PDB file of C-alpha atoms in Angstrom:
ATOM      1  CA  UNK A   1       4.296  21.171  10.302  1.00 46.00           C
ATOM      2  CA  UNK A   2       6.257  18.607   8.068  1.00 55.00           C
ATOM      3  CA  UNK A   3       9.848  17.448   8.884  1.00 60.00           C
ATOM      4  CA  UNK A   4      12.619  17.372   6.251  1.00 64.00           C
ATOM      5  CA  UNK A   5      13.524  14.287   4.463  1.00 65.00           C
ATOM      6  CA  UNK A   6      16.558  13.201   6.849  1.00 65.00           C
ATOM      7  CA  UNK A   7      14.196  13.916   9.598  1.00 68.00           C
ATOM      8  CA  UNK A   8      11.704  11.507   8.407  1.00 69.00           C
ATOM      9  CA  UNK A   9      14.399   8.796   7.845  1.00 70.00           C
ATOM     10  CA  UNK A  10      15.477   9.341  11.339  1.00 73.00           C
ATOM     11  CA  UNK A  11      11.870   8.912  12.756  1.00 71.00           C
ATOM     12  CA  UNK A  12      11.363   5.672  11.128  1.00 74.00           C
ATOM     13  CA  UNK A  13      14.629   4.453  11.916  1.00 70.00           C
ATOM     14  CA  UNK A  14      14.172   5.307  15.903  1.00 70.00           C
ATOM     15  CA  UNK A  15      10.930   2.922  15.549  1.00 70.00           C
ATOM     16  CA  UNK A  16      12.578   0.186  13.660  1.00 71.00           C
ATOM     17  CA  UNK A  17      13.507  -3.142  15.558  1.00 71.00           C
ATOM     18  CA  UNK A  18      16.805  -5.095  14.681  1.00 75.00           C
ATOM     19  CA  UNK A  19      17.855  -8.403  14.435  1.00 85.00           C
ATOM     20  CA  UNK A  20      20.728 -10.497  14.593  1.00 90.00           C
ATOM     21  CA  UNK A  21      21.330 -10.994  10.779  1.00 92.00           C
ATOM     22  CA  UNK A  22      20.930  -7.102   9.989  1.00 91.00           C
ATOM     23  CA  UNK A  23      24.481  -6.226   9.980  1.00 91.00           C
ATOM     24  CA  UNK A  24      23.772  -2.546   8.430  1.00 90.00           C
ATOM     25  CA  UNK A  25      20.330  -1.437   8.678  1.00 88.00           C
ATOM     26  CA  UNK A  26      18.661   1.985   7.897  1.00 85.00           C
ATOM     27  CA  UNK A  27      21.323   4.803   7.348  1.00 83.00           C
ATOM     28  CA  UNK A  28      23.450   3.780   4.869  1.00 85.00           C
ATOM     29  CA  UNK A  29      23.345   3.539   1.101  1.00 88.00           C
ATOM     30  CA  UNK A  30      22.242  -0.172   1.233  1.00 92.00           C
ATOM     31  CA  UNK A  31      21.697  -2.923   4.111  1.00 91.00           C
ATOM     32  CA  UNK A  32      24.513  -5.554   5.036  1.00 94.00           C
ATOM     33  CA  UNK A  33      22.295  -8.837   5.842  1.00 94.00           C
ATOM     34  CA  UNK A  34      23.533 -12.175   6.916  1.00 95.00           C
ATOM     35  CA  UNK A  35      23.243 -15.163   4.852  1.00 93.00           C
ATOM     36  CA  UNK A  36      20.241 -17.727   5.837  1.00 92.00           C
ATOM     37  CA  UNK A  37      20.809 -20.555   7.333  1.00 92.00           C
ATOM     38  CA  UNK A  38      22.491 -23.467   5.596  1.00 94.00           C
ATOM     39  CA  UNK A  39      20.229 -25.247   3.204  1.00 96.00           C
ATOM     40  CA  UNK A  40      17.653 -22.292   2.863  1.00 97.00           C
ATOM     41  CA  UNK A  41      17.556 -20.106   0.002  1.00 97.00           C
ATOM     42  CA  UNK A  42      15.994 -16.569  -0.208  1.00 97.00           C
ATOM     43  CA  UNK A  43      12.614 -15.962  -0.857  1.00 98.00           C
ATOM     44  CA  UNK A  44      11.616 -12.142  -2.034  1.00 97.00           C
ATOM     45  CA  UNK A  45       8.626 -10.255  -3.008  1.00 97.00           C
ATOM     46  CA  UNK A  46       7.665  -6.753  -3.455  1.00 97.00           C
ATOM     47  CA  UNK A  47       4.117  -5.218  -3.827  1.00 95.00           C
ATOM     48  CA  UNK A  48       3.163  -1.602  -4.338  1.00 95.00           C
ATOM     49  CA  UNK A  49       0.148  -0.020  -2.411  1.00 94.00           C
ATOM     50  CA  UNK A  50      -1.282   3.226  -3.989  1.00 92.00           C
ATOM     51  CA  UNK A  51      -3.953   5.494  -2.763  1.00 90.00           C
ATOM     52  CA  UNK A  52      -7.343   4.881  -4.417  1.00 82.00           C
ATOM     53  CA  UNK A  53      -6.162   1.704  -5.785  1.00 82.00           C
ATOM     54  CA  UNK A  54      -5.450  -0.796  -3.267  1.00 87.00           C
ATOM     55  CA  UNK A  55      -6.912   1.262  -0.358  1.00 88.00           C
ATOM     56  CA  UNK A  56      -9.275   3.705  -0.268  1.00 90.00           C
ATOM     57  CA  UNK A  57      -8.856   7.457   0.117  1.00 89.00           C
ATOM     58  CA  UNK A  58      -9.185   8.342   4.114  1.00 90.00           C
ATOM     59  CA  UNK A  59      -7.794   4.945   4.977  1.00 93.00           C
ATOM     60  CA  UNK A  60      -6.339   5.187   8.369  1.00 95.00           C
ATOM     61  CA  UNK A  61      -2.534   5.448   8.060  1.00 96.00           C
ATOM     62  CA  UNK A  62      -1.927   3.030  10.611  1.00 97.00           C
ATOM     63  CA  UNK A  63      -3.841   0.556   8.642  1.00 97.00           C
ATOM     64  CA  UNK A  64      -2.154   1.613   5.578  1.00 96.00           C
ATOM     65  CA  UNK A  65       1.039   0.778   7.151  1.00 96.00           C
ATOM     66  CA  UNK A  66      -0.186  -2.456   8.049  1.00 97.00           C
ATOM     67  CA  UNK A  67      -1.384  -3.646   4.710  1.00 97.00           C
ATOM     68  CA  UNK A  68       1.636  -2.512   2.773  1.00 97.00           C
ATOM     69  CA  UNK A  69       3.390  -5.052   4.469  1.00 98.00           C
ATOM     70  CA  UNK A  70       0.987  -7.812   5.216  1.00 97.00           C
ATOM     71  CA  UNK A  71       0.324  -8.236   1.561  1.00 97.00           C
ATOM     72  CA  UNK A  72       4.132  -9.133   1.208  1.00 97.00           C
ATOM     73  CA  UNK A  73       4.055 -11.358   4.140  1.00 98.00           C
ATOM     74  CA  UNK A  74       1.258 -13.213   2.414  1.00 98.00           C
ATOM     75  CA  UNK A  75       3.053 -13.694  -0.468  1.00 98.00           C
ATOM     76  CA  UNK A  76       6.028 -15.263   1.740  1.00 98.00           C
ATOM     77  CA  UNK A  77       3.545 -17.230   3.642  1.00 98.00           C
ATOM     78  CA  UNK A  78       2.100 -18.723   0.109  1.00 98.00           C
ATOM     79  CA  UNK A  79       5.853 -19.998  -0.706  1.00 98.00           C
ATOM     80  CA  UNK A  80       6.099 -21.711   2.953  1.00 98.00           C
ATOM     81  CA  UNK A  81       9.034 -18.919   3.906  1.00 98.00           C
ATOM     82  CA  UNK A  82       9.982 -17.531   7.079  1.00 97.00           C
ATOM     83  CA  UNK A  83      10.385 -13.363   6.855  1.00 98.00           C
ATOM     84  CA  UNK A  84      13.489 -11.845   7.646  1.00 97.00           C
ATOM     85  CA  UNK A  85      13.643  -8.313   6.412  1.00 97.00           C
ATOM     86  CA  UNK A  86      11.360  -5.840   4.594  1.00 97.00           C
ATOM     87  CA  UNK A  87      12.391  -2.436   2.913  1.00 96.00           C
ATOM     88  CA  UNK A  88      10.275   0.546   2.057  1.00 96.00           C
ATOM     89  CA  UNK A  89       9.545   3.058  -0.747  1.00 95.00           C
ATOM     90  CA  UNK A  90       7.450   5.767   0.343  1.00 94.00           C
ATOM     91  CA  UNK A  91       5.926   8.311  -1.708  1.00 95.00           C
ATOM     92  CA  UNK A  92       3.905  11.153   0.240  1.00 92.00           C
ATOM     93  CA  UNK A  93       2.247  14.307  -0.300  1.00 92.00           C
ATOM     94  CA  UNK A  94       4.107  16.033   2.656  1.00 88.00           C
ATOM     95  CA  UNK A  95       6.046  14.879   6.047  1.00 80.00           C
ATOM     96  CA  UNK A  96       3.410  15.523   8.528  1.00 87.00           C
ATOM     97  CA  UNK A  97       4.424  13.673  11.333  1.00 89.00           C
ATOM     98  CA  UNK A  98       0.393  12.970  12.370  1.00 91.00           C
ATOM     99  CA  UNK A  99       0.391  10.912   9.381  1.00 92.00           C
ATOM    100  CA  UNK A 100       3.619   9.732   9.198  1.00 91.00           C
ATOM    101  CA  UNK A 101       4.043   8.296  12.880  1.00 92.00           C
ATOM    102  CA  UNK A 102       1.027   6.044  13.039  1.00 95.00           C
ATOM    103  CA  UNK A 103       1.746   4.918   9.195  1.00 95.00           C
ATOM    104  CA  UNK A 104       5.023   3.273  10.572  1.00 94.00           C
ATOM    105  CA  UNK A 105       3.321   2.331  13.531  1.00 95.00           C
ATOM    106  CA  UNK A 106       1.028   0.215  11.772  1.00 97.00           C
ATOM    107  CA  UNK A 107       3.820  -1.417   9.319  1.00 97.00           C
ATOM    108  CA  UNK A 108       6.395  -1.935  12.656  1.00 96.00           C
ATOM    109  CA  UNK A 109       3.271  -3.381  14.566  1.00 96.00           C
ATOM    110  CA  UNK A 110       2.643  -6.279  12.160  1.00 97.00           C
ATOM    111  CA  UNK A 111       6.539  -6.456  11.393  1.00 97.00           C
ATOM    112  CA  UNK A 112       7.046  -7.053  15.277  1.00 96.00           C
ATOM    113  CA  UNK A 113       4.638 -10.232  15.162  1.00 96.00           C
ATOM    114  CA  UNK A 114       6.458 -11.531  12.765  1.00 97.00           C
ATOM    115  CA  UNK A 115      10.279 -10.602  13.924  1.00 96.00           C
ATOM    116  CA  UNK A 116      10.720  -8.816  10.391  1.00 97.00           C
ATOM    117  CA  UNK A 117      13.373  -5.953  10.601  1.00 96.00           C
ATOM    118  CA  UNK A 118      12.765  -2.869   8.757  1.00 95.00           C
ATOM    119  CA  UNK A 119      16.030  -2.386   7.146  1.00 95.00           C
ATOM    120  CA  UNK A 120      15.958   0.573   4.357  1.00 91.00           C
ATOM    121  CA  UNK A 121      14.213   1.963   1.704  1.00 91.00           C
ATOM    122  CA  UNK A 122      13.400   5.688   0.359  1.00 90.00           C
ATOM    123  CA  UNK A 123      11.214   8.646   0.786  1.00 89.00           C
ATOM    124  CA  UNK A 124      10.163  10.999  -1.752  1.00 90.00           C
ATOM    125  CA  UNK A 125       7.213  13.683  -2.111  1.00 92.00           C
ATOM    126  CA  UNK A 126       4.679  12.672  -4.314  1.00 94.00           C
ATOM    127  CA  UNK A 127       1.141  10.819  -4.243  1.00 94.00           C
ATOM    128  CA  UNK A 128       0.636   8.478  -1.204  1.00 93.00           C
ATOM    129  CA  UNK A 129       2.626   5.209  -2.434  1.00 95.00           C
ATOM    130  CA  UNK A 130       4.132   2.448  -0.442  1.00 95.00           C
ATOM    131  CA  UNK A 131       6.312  -0.222  -2.118  1.00 97.00           C
ATOM    132  CA  UNK A 132       7.234  -2.967   0.245  1.00 97.00           C
ATOM    133  CA  UNK A 133      10.141  -5.736  -0.488  1.00 98.00           C
ATOM    134  CA  UNK A 134       9.987  -8.686   1.973  1.00 98.00           C
ATOM    135  CA  UNK A 135      12.573 -11.221   2.203  1.00 98.00           C
ATOM    136  CA  UNK A 136      12.594 -14.361   3.906  1.00 98.00           C
ATOM    137  CA  UNK A 137      14.044 -17.753   3.509  1.00 98.00           C
ATOM    138  CA  UNK A 138      13.086 -21.483   2.959  1.00 98.00           C
ATOM    139  CA  UNK A 139      14.528 -24.756   2.155  1.00 97.00           C
ATOM    140  CA  UNK A 140      14.264 -25.029  -1.985  1.00 97.00           C
ATOM    141  CA  UNK A 141      12.891 -28.755  -1.526  1.00 96.00           C
ATOM    142  CA  UNK A 142      10.212 -27.554   0.822  1.00 96.00           C
ATOM    143  CA  UNK A 143       9.080 -24.110  -0.865  1.00 97.00           C
ATOM    144  CA  UNK A 144       5.604 -23.929  -1.609  1.00 98.00           C
ATOM    145  CA  UNK A 145       4.871 -23.602  -5.414  1.00 96.00           C
ATOM    146  CA  UNK A 146       1.936 -22.832  -7.911  1.00 97.00           C
ATOM    147  CA  UNK A 147       3.222 -25.843 -10.280  1.00 97.00           C
ATOM    148  CA  UNK A 148       2.596 -28.614  -8.039  1.00 97.00           C
ATOM    149  CA  UNK A 149      -0.915 -29.530  -7.934  1.00 98.00           C
ATOM    150  CA  UNK A 150      -1.538 -33.007  -9.200  1.00 98.00           C
ATOM    151  CA  UNK A 151      -4.684 -34.855 -10.459  1.00 98.00           C
ATOM    152  CA  UNK A 152      -6.400 -36.296  -7.051  1.00 97.00           C
ATOM    153  CA  UNK A 153      -4.988 -33.208  -4.965  1.00 98.00           C
ATOM    154  CA  UNK A 154      -8.082 -32.017  -2.559  1.00 98.00           C
ATOM    155  CA  UNK A 155      -8.330 -27.942  -2.696  1.00 98.00           C
ATOM    156  CA  UNK A 156      -8.146 -26.545   0.711  1.00 98.00           C
ATOM    157  CA  UNK A 157      -8.965 -22.584   1.512  1.00 98.00           C
ATOM    158  CA  UNK A 158      -7.781 -20.905   4.513  1.00 98.00           C
ATOM    159  CA  UNK A 159     -10.185 -18.605   6.821  1.00 97.00           C
ATOM    160  CA  UNK A 160     -12.691 -17.453   4.252  1.00 98.00           C
ATOM    161  CA  UNK A 161     -13.296 -14.976   1.336  1.00 98.00           C
ATOM    162  CA  UNK A 162     -15.518 -12.184   0.069  1.00 97.00           C
ATOM    163  CA  UNK A 163     -14.984  -9.909   3.478  1.00 97.00           C
ATOM    164  CA  UNK A 164     -12.700  -7.411   1.870  1.00 96.00           C
ATOM    165  CA  UNK A 165     -14.249  -7.037  -1.295  1.00 96.00           C
ATOM    166  CA  UNK A 166     -17.790  -6.447   0.606  1.00 97.00           C
ATOM    167  CA  UNK A 167     -15.877  -4.215   2.881  1.00 96.00           C
ATOM    168  CA  UNK A 168     -15.075  -2.449  -0.121  1.00 94.00           C
ATOM    169  CA  UNK A 169     -18.389  -2.302  -1.504  1.00 95.00           C
ATOM    170  CA  UNK A 170     -19.992  -0.731   1.350  1.00 95.00           C
ATOM    171  CA  UNK A 171     -17.044   2.235   1.631  1.00 94.00           C
ATOM    172  CA  UNK A 172     -18.348   2.663  -2.161  1.00 93.00           C
ATOM    173  CA  UNK A 173     -21.791   2.369  -1.255  1.00 93.00           C
ATOM    174  CA  UNK A 174     -22.530  -0.403  -3.776  1.00 94.00           C
ATOM    175  CA  UNK A 175     -23.878  -2.526  -1.309  1.00 95.00           C
ATOM    176  CA  UNK A 176     -26.037  -1.105   1.824  1.00 95.00           C
ATOM    177  CA  UNK A 177     -25.397  -1.944   5.373  1.00 96.00           C
ATOM    178  CA  UNK A 178     -27.629  -1.158   8.137  1.00 95.00           C
ATOM    179  CA  UNK A 179     -25.345  -2.888  10.867  1.00 97.00           C
ATOM    180  CA  UNK A 180     -22.567  -0.743  11.984  1.00 97.00           C
ATOM    181  CA  UNK A 181     -20.910  -3.622  13.499  1.00 98.00           C
ATOM    182  CA  UNK A 182     -21.167  -5.859  10.447  1.00 98.00           C
ATOM    183  CA  UNK A 183     -19.866  -2.876   8.540  1.00 97.00           C
ATOM    184  CA  UNK A 184     -17.199  -2.323  11.040  1.00 97.00           C
ATOM    185  CA  UNK A 185     -15.837  -6.368  10.550  1.00 98.00           C
ATOM    186  CA  UNK A 186     -15.929  -6.375   6.770  1.00 98.00           C
ATOM    187  CA  UNK A 187     -13.743  -2.883   6.800  1.00 96.00           C
ATOM    188  CA  UNK A 188     -11.498  -4.652   8.969  1.00 97.00           C
ATOM    189  CA  UNK A 189     -10.911  -7.432   6.743  1.00 96.00           C
ATOM    190  CA  UNK A 190     -10.277  -4.626   3.792  1.00 96.00           C
ATOM    191  CA  UNK A 191      -7.976  -2.400   5.710  1.00 96.00           C
ATOM    192  CA  UNK A 192      -6.038  -4.724   7.933  1.00 97.00           C
ATOM    193  CA  UNK A 193      -5.463  -8.308   6.244  1.00 96.00           C
ATOM    194  CA  UNK A 194      -3.982 -11.036   8.388  1.00 97.00           C
ATOM    195  CA  UNK A 195      -1.192 -12.782   6.502  1.00 98.00           C
ATOM    196  CA  UNK A 196      -1.374 -16.715   7.323  1.00 98.00           C
ATOM    197  CA  UNK A 197       2.810 -17.183   7.979  1.00 98.00           C
ATOM    198  CA  UNK A 198       2.680 -20.028  10.486  1.00 97.00           C
ATOM    199  CA  UNK A 199      -0.077 -21.662   8.277  1.00 98.00           C
ATOM    200  CA  UNK A 200       2.365 -21.441   4.994  1.00 98.00           C
ATOM    201  CA  UNK A 201       5.419 -22.578   7.368  1.00 97.00           C
ATOM    202  CA  UNK A 202       3.078 -25.630   8.350  1.00 97.00           C
ATOM    203  CA  UNK A 203       2.191 -26.591   4.995  1.00 98.00           C
ATOM    204  CA  UNK A 204       5.694 -26.506   3.603  1.00 97.00           C
ATOM    205  CA  UNK A 205       6.770 -29.926   2.797  1.00 95.00           C
ATOM    206  CA  UNK A 206       3.776 -31.342   2.911  1.00 97.00           C
ATOM    207  CA  UNK A 207       0.903 -29.293   0.611  1.00 98.00           C
ATOM    208  CA  UNK A 208       1.915 -29.875  -3.351  1.00 98.00           C
ATOM    209  CA  UNK A 209       1.051 -26.200  -4.485  1.00 98.00           C
ATOM    210  CA  UNK A 210      -0.123 -22.860  -2.779  1.00 98.00           C
ATOM    211  CA  UNK A 211      -0.967 -19.214  -3.479  1.00 98.00           C
ATOM    212  CA  UNK A 212      -2.495 -16.472  -1.609  1.00 97.00           C
ATOM    213  CA  UNK A 213      -5.679 -14.776  -2.733  1.00 96.00           C
ATOM    214  CA  UNK A 214      -4.824 -11.480  -3.540  1.00 94.00           C
ATOM    215  CA  UNK A 215      -7.048 -11.067  -6.995  1.00 93.00           C
ATOM    216  CA  UNK A 216      -9.565 -13.193  -6.559  1.00 95.00           C
ATOM    217  CA  UNK A 217     -10.253 -17.357  -5.841  1.00 97.00           C
ATOM    218  CA  UNK A 218     -11.187 -17.738  -9.284  1.00 97.00           C
ATOM    219  CA  UNK A 219      -8.132 -15.788 -10.752  1.00 95.00           C
ATOM    220  CA  UNK A 220      -5.659 -17.207  -8.651  1.00 96.00           C
ATOM    221  CA  UNK A 221      -6.820 -20.926  -8.757  1.00 97.00           C
ATOM    222  CA  UNK A 222      -6.490 -20.186 -12.360  1.00 96.00           C
ATOM    223  CA  UNK A 223      -3.107 -19.352 -12.227  1.00 97.00           C
ATOM    224  CA  UNK A 224      -2.528 -22.659 -10.267  1.00 98.00           C
ATOM    225  CA  UNK A 225      -4.268 -24.936 -12.729  1.00 98.00           C
ATOM    226  CA  UNK A 226      -2.250 -23.171 -15.625  1.00 97.00           C
ATOM    227  CA  UNK A 227       0.885 -23.176 -13.945  1.00 97.00           C
ATOM    228  CA  UNK A 228       0.263 -27.093 -13.067  1.00 98.00           C
ATOM    229  CA  UNK A 229      -1.475 -28.189 -16.309  1.00 97.00           C
ATOM    230  CA  UNK A 230      -4.472 -29.674 -14.595  1.00 98.00           C
ATOM    231  CA  UNK A 231      -8.262 -28.709 -13.774  1.00 98.00           C
ATOM    232  CA  UNK A 232     -10.447 -28.391 -10.859  1.00 98.00           C
ATOM    233  CA  UNK A 233     -13.832 -28.733  -9.517  1.00 98.00           C
ATOM    234  CA  UNK A 234     -15.273 -26.323  -6.916  1.00 98.00           C
ATOM    235  CA  UNK A 235     -17.899 -27.313  -4.375  1.00 98.00           C
ATOM    236  CA  UNK A 236     -20.096 -23.711  -4.031  1.00 98.00           C
ATOM    237  CA  UNK A 237     -21.827 -25.310  -0.986  1.00 97.00           C
ATOM    238  CA  UNK A 238     -18.075 -25.748   0.769  1.00 98.00           C
ATOM    239  CA  UNK A 239     -17.251 -21.944   0.394  1.00 98.00           C
ATOM    240  CA  UNK A 240     -16.704 -21.365   4.294  1.00 98.00           C
ATOM    241  CA  UNK A 241     -18.503 -17.882   4.835  1.00 98.00           C
ATOM    242  CA  UNK A 242     -17.741 -15.770   7.959  1.00 98.00           C
ATOM    243  CA  UNK A 243     -20.453 -14.464  10.260  1.00 98.00           C
ATOM    244  CA  UNK A 244     -20.161 -10.825   9.033  1.00 98.00           C
ATOM    245  CA  UNK A 245     -20.727 -11.698   5.413  1.00 98.00           C
ATOM    246  CA  UNK A 246     -23.256 -14.150   5.938  1.00 98.00           C
ATOM    247  CA  UNK A 247     -25.262 -11.233   8.078  1.00 98.00           C
ATOM    248  CA  UNK A 248     -24.934  -9.126   5.032  1.00 98.00           C
ATOM    249  CA  UNK A 249     -26.054 -11.214   2.284  1.00 97.00           C
ATOM    250  CA  UNK A 250     -28.046 -14.438   3.628  1.00 97.00           C
ATOM    251  CA  UNK A 251     -28.293 -16.070   0.340  1.00 97.00           C
ATOM    252  CA  UNK A 252     -25.491 -17.752  -0.935  1.00 96.00           C
ATOM    253  CA  UNK A 253     -25.786 -16.519  -4.527  1.00 96.00           C
ATOM    254  CA  UNK A 254     -25.592 -13.126  -3.537  1.00 95.00           C
ATOM    255  CA  UNK A 255     -22.149 -14.151  -1.963  1.00 96.00           C
ATOM    256  CA  UNK A 256     -20.738 -15.879  -4.723  1.00 97.00           C
ATOM    257  CA  UNK A 257     -19.475 -13.009  -6.721  1.00 96.00           C
ATOM    258  CA  UNK A 258     -17.423 -11.811  -3.736  1.00 97.00           C
ATOM    259  CA  UNK A 259     -16.071 -15.216  -2.432  1.00 97.00           C
ATOM    260  CA  UNK A 260     -15.157 -16.133  -5.835  1.00 97.00           C
ATOM    261  CA  UNK A 261     -13.821 -13.049  -7.213  1.00 95.00           C
ATOM    262  CA  UNK A 262     -13.417 -10.284  -4.575  1.00 93.00           C
ATOM    263  CA  UNK A 263      -9.581  -9.524  -3.840  1.00 88.00           C
ATOM    264  CA  UNK A 264      -7.784  -8.718  -0.819  1.00 94.00           C
ATOM    265  CA  UNK A 265      -8.690 -11.242   1.038  1.00 95.00           C
ATOM    266  CA  UNK A 266      -5.203 -12.837   1.464  1.00 97.00           C
ATOM    267  CA  UNK A 267      -5.744 -16.324   2.375  1.00 98.00           C
ATOM    268  CA  UNK A 268      -4.225 -19.315   1.209  1.00 98.00           C
ATOM    269  CA  UNK A 269      -5.425 -21.882  -1.298  1.00 98.00           C
ATOM    270  CA  UNK A 270      -4.042 -25.279  -0.734  1.00 98.00           C
ATOM    271  CA  UNK A 271      -3.359 -28.222  -2.935  1.00 98.00           C
ATOM    272  CA  UNK A 272      -2.398 -31.459  -1.518  1.00 98.00           C
ATOM    273  CA  UNK A 273      -3.258 -35.185  -0.914  1.00 98.00           C
ATOM    274  CA  UNK A 274      -6.289 -34.986   2.083  1.00 98.00           C
ATOM    275  CA  UNK A 275      -4.889 -37.703   4.181  1.00 97.00           C
ATOM    276  CA  UNK A 276      -1.842 -35.254   4.396  1.00 97.00           C
ATOM    277  CA  UNK A 277      -3.211 -31.954   4.720  1.00 97.00           C
ATOM    278  CA  UNK A 278      -6.170 -33.026   6.959  1.00 97.00           C
ATOM    279  CA  UNK A 279      -3.409 -34.594   9.628  1.00 97.00           C
ATOM    280  CA  UNK A 280      -1.749 -31.317   9.711  1.00 97.00           C
ATOM    281  CA  UNK A 281      -2.622 -29.365  13.575  1.00 96.00           C
ATOM    282  CA  UNK A 282      -3.980 -26.152  11.184  1.00 95.00           C
ATOM    283  CA  UNK A 283      -6.883 -28.444   9.938  1.00 95.00           C
ATOM    284  CA  UNK A 284      -7.844 -29.667  13.422  1.00 93.00           C
ATOM    285  CA  UNK A 285      -8.092 -26.026  14.672  1.00 94.00           C
ATOM    286  CA  UNK A 286     -10.526 -25.399  11.720  1.00 96.00           C
ATOM    287  CA  UNK A 287      -7.841 -23.284   9.775  1.00 97.00           C
ATOM    288  CA  UNK A 288      -8.695 -25.025   6.179  1.00 98.00           C
ATOM    289  CA  UNK A 289     -11.684 -25.796   4.918  1.00 98.00           C
ATOM    290  CA  UNK A 290     -11.955 -28.293   1.453  1.00 98.00           C
ATOM    291  CA  UNK A 291     -13.308 -26.809  -0.960  1.00 98.00           C
ATOM    292  CA  UNK A 292     -12.776 -28.773  -4.065  1.00 98.00           C
ATOM    293  CA  UNK A 293     -10.572 -31.373  -5.966  1.00 98.00           C
ATOM    294  CA  UNK A 294      -7.954 -31.310  -8.807  1.00 98.00           C
ATOM    295  CA  UNK A 295      -8.581 -33.274 -11.841  1.00 96.00           C
ATOM    296  CA  UNK A 296      -7.381 -34.043 -15.459  1.00 94.00           C
ATOM    297  CA  UNK A 297      -9.828 -32.305 -17.445  1.00 93.00           C
ATOM    298  CA  UNK A 298      -8.576 -28.979 -18.219  1.00 91.00           C
ATOM    299  CA  UNK A 299     -10.469 -25.822 -16.788  1.00 93.00           C
ATOM    300  CA  UNK A 300     -12.778 -25.197 -14.028  1.00 96.00           C
ATOM    301  CA  UNK A 301     -16.326 -26.383 -13.224  1.00 97.00           C
ATOM    302  CA  UNK A 302     -18.465 -26.308 -10.338  1.00 97.00           C
ATOM    303  CA  UNK A 303     -20.684 -28.631  -8.069  1.00 97.00           C
ATOM    304  CA  UNK A 304     -23.374 -28.032  -5.131  1.00 96.00           C
ATOM    305  CA  UNK A 305     -22.944 -30.763  -2.608  1.00 91.00           C
ATOM    306  CA  UNK A 306     -21.309 -33.130  -4.861  1.00 90.00           C
ATOM    307  CA  UNK A 307     -23.488 -32.702  -7.791  1.00 95.00           C
ATOM    308  CA  UNK A 308     -22.793 -31.283 -11.006  1.00 95.00           C
ATOM    309  CA  UNK A 309     -23.988 -27.564 -11.092  1.00 95.00           C
ATOM    310  CA  UNK A 310     -23.953 -24.701 -13.941  1.00 94.00           C
ATOM    311  CA  UNK A 311     -22.804 -21.690 -12.700  1.00 93.00           C
ATOM    312  CA  UNK A 312     -21.139 -18.583 -15.002  1.00 91.00           C
ATOM    313  CA  UNK A 313     -19.190 -16.155 -13.000  1.00 89.00           C
ATOM    314  CA  UNK A 314     -19.293 -12.800 -14.276  1.00 83.00           C
ATOM    315  CA  UNK A 315     -15.584 -12.379 -13.555  1.00 78.00           C
ATOM    316  CA  UNK A 316     -12.667 -14.234 -12.168  1.00 72.00           C
ATOM    317  CA  UNK A 317     -11.160 -11.600 -10.150  1.00 66.00           C
ATOM    318  CA  UNK A 318      -9.183  -8.260 -10.282  1.00 56.00           C
ATOM    319  CA  UNK A 319      -7.276  -7.052 -13.000  1.00 50.00           C
ATOM    320  CA  UNK A 320      -5.368  -3.791 -12.950  1.00 50.00           C
ATOM    321  CA  UNK A 321      -5.634  -2.963 -16.675  1.00 37.00           C
ATOM    322  CA  UNK A 322      -8.990  -4.476 -17.305  1.00 43.00           C
TER     323      UNK A 322
END
């Protein structure tokens, strides 16, 4: 049996954690939040997730809630910001607690990991959709941006790409996978991405440019190149690959379309001086992999093992309106 709207809000409020900088949270017309520490600016982002577009119909509600916050924390990570608060606008076909409770548990589970307080939002009846706004803070002089890549910079990638796109392709039966363990690992990358918050903070003040990979490595690198008025060379042999994706697609050429143009990875693409990036503990821990370099020739070119290589991707990434 569904709950009324205000019962629904009360169920969400009862699960939400507080923070010392939340002066007034869920339950009023708006939240009251303390200003960030001296010298820091607010960093604000918002993303909407719709059923059938951003997650397959039938996705576990816990994973839906997790992903709704994760994609926003990934945006804050790409700016080097510290997450603080979030709001949730939730559209539901019905207010069934059996669906709502695990959805909120998923969102708040990730919020707990990053000390994020859910401070308000809205609920309405309609097709399943979640809009999360995340708010953090960062010193303006340390904020990571898209327009700071410089000629001579090395390009690094956190984690690996292609897994989420492979997981979706398996769900949509565009790729066959006979190994349930591999399929489960790839589906987890689709449903429950890991925002690289701590890595973004470690890169702040050191990296020259950064972006999170939501629409595909090529598409998002293209945003950096355009904003910075530079070009780039990617080494296809340097692209990191997860054990699950390698097991599914053993040949590199099979993987390239997913690694380069698959979306929903929420990894960080980073540009900076090699000596400075590789001196970071995150590099020593294997959280970053060198994949190319920034140069002055406009556009993007490819290499294999340092030698020029002709490769024409069929597409660069995901576009909602194409």
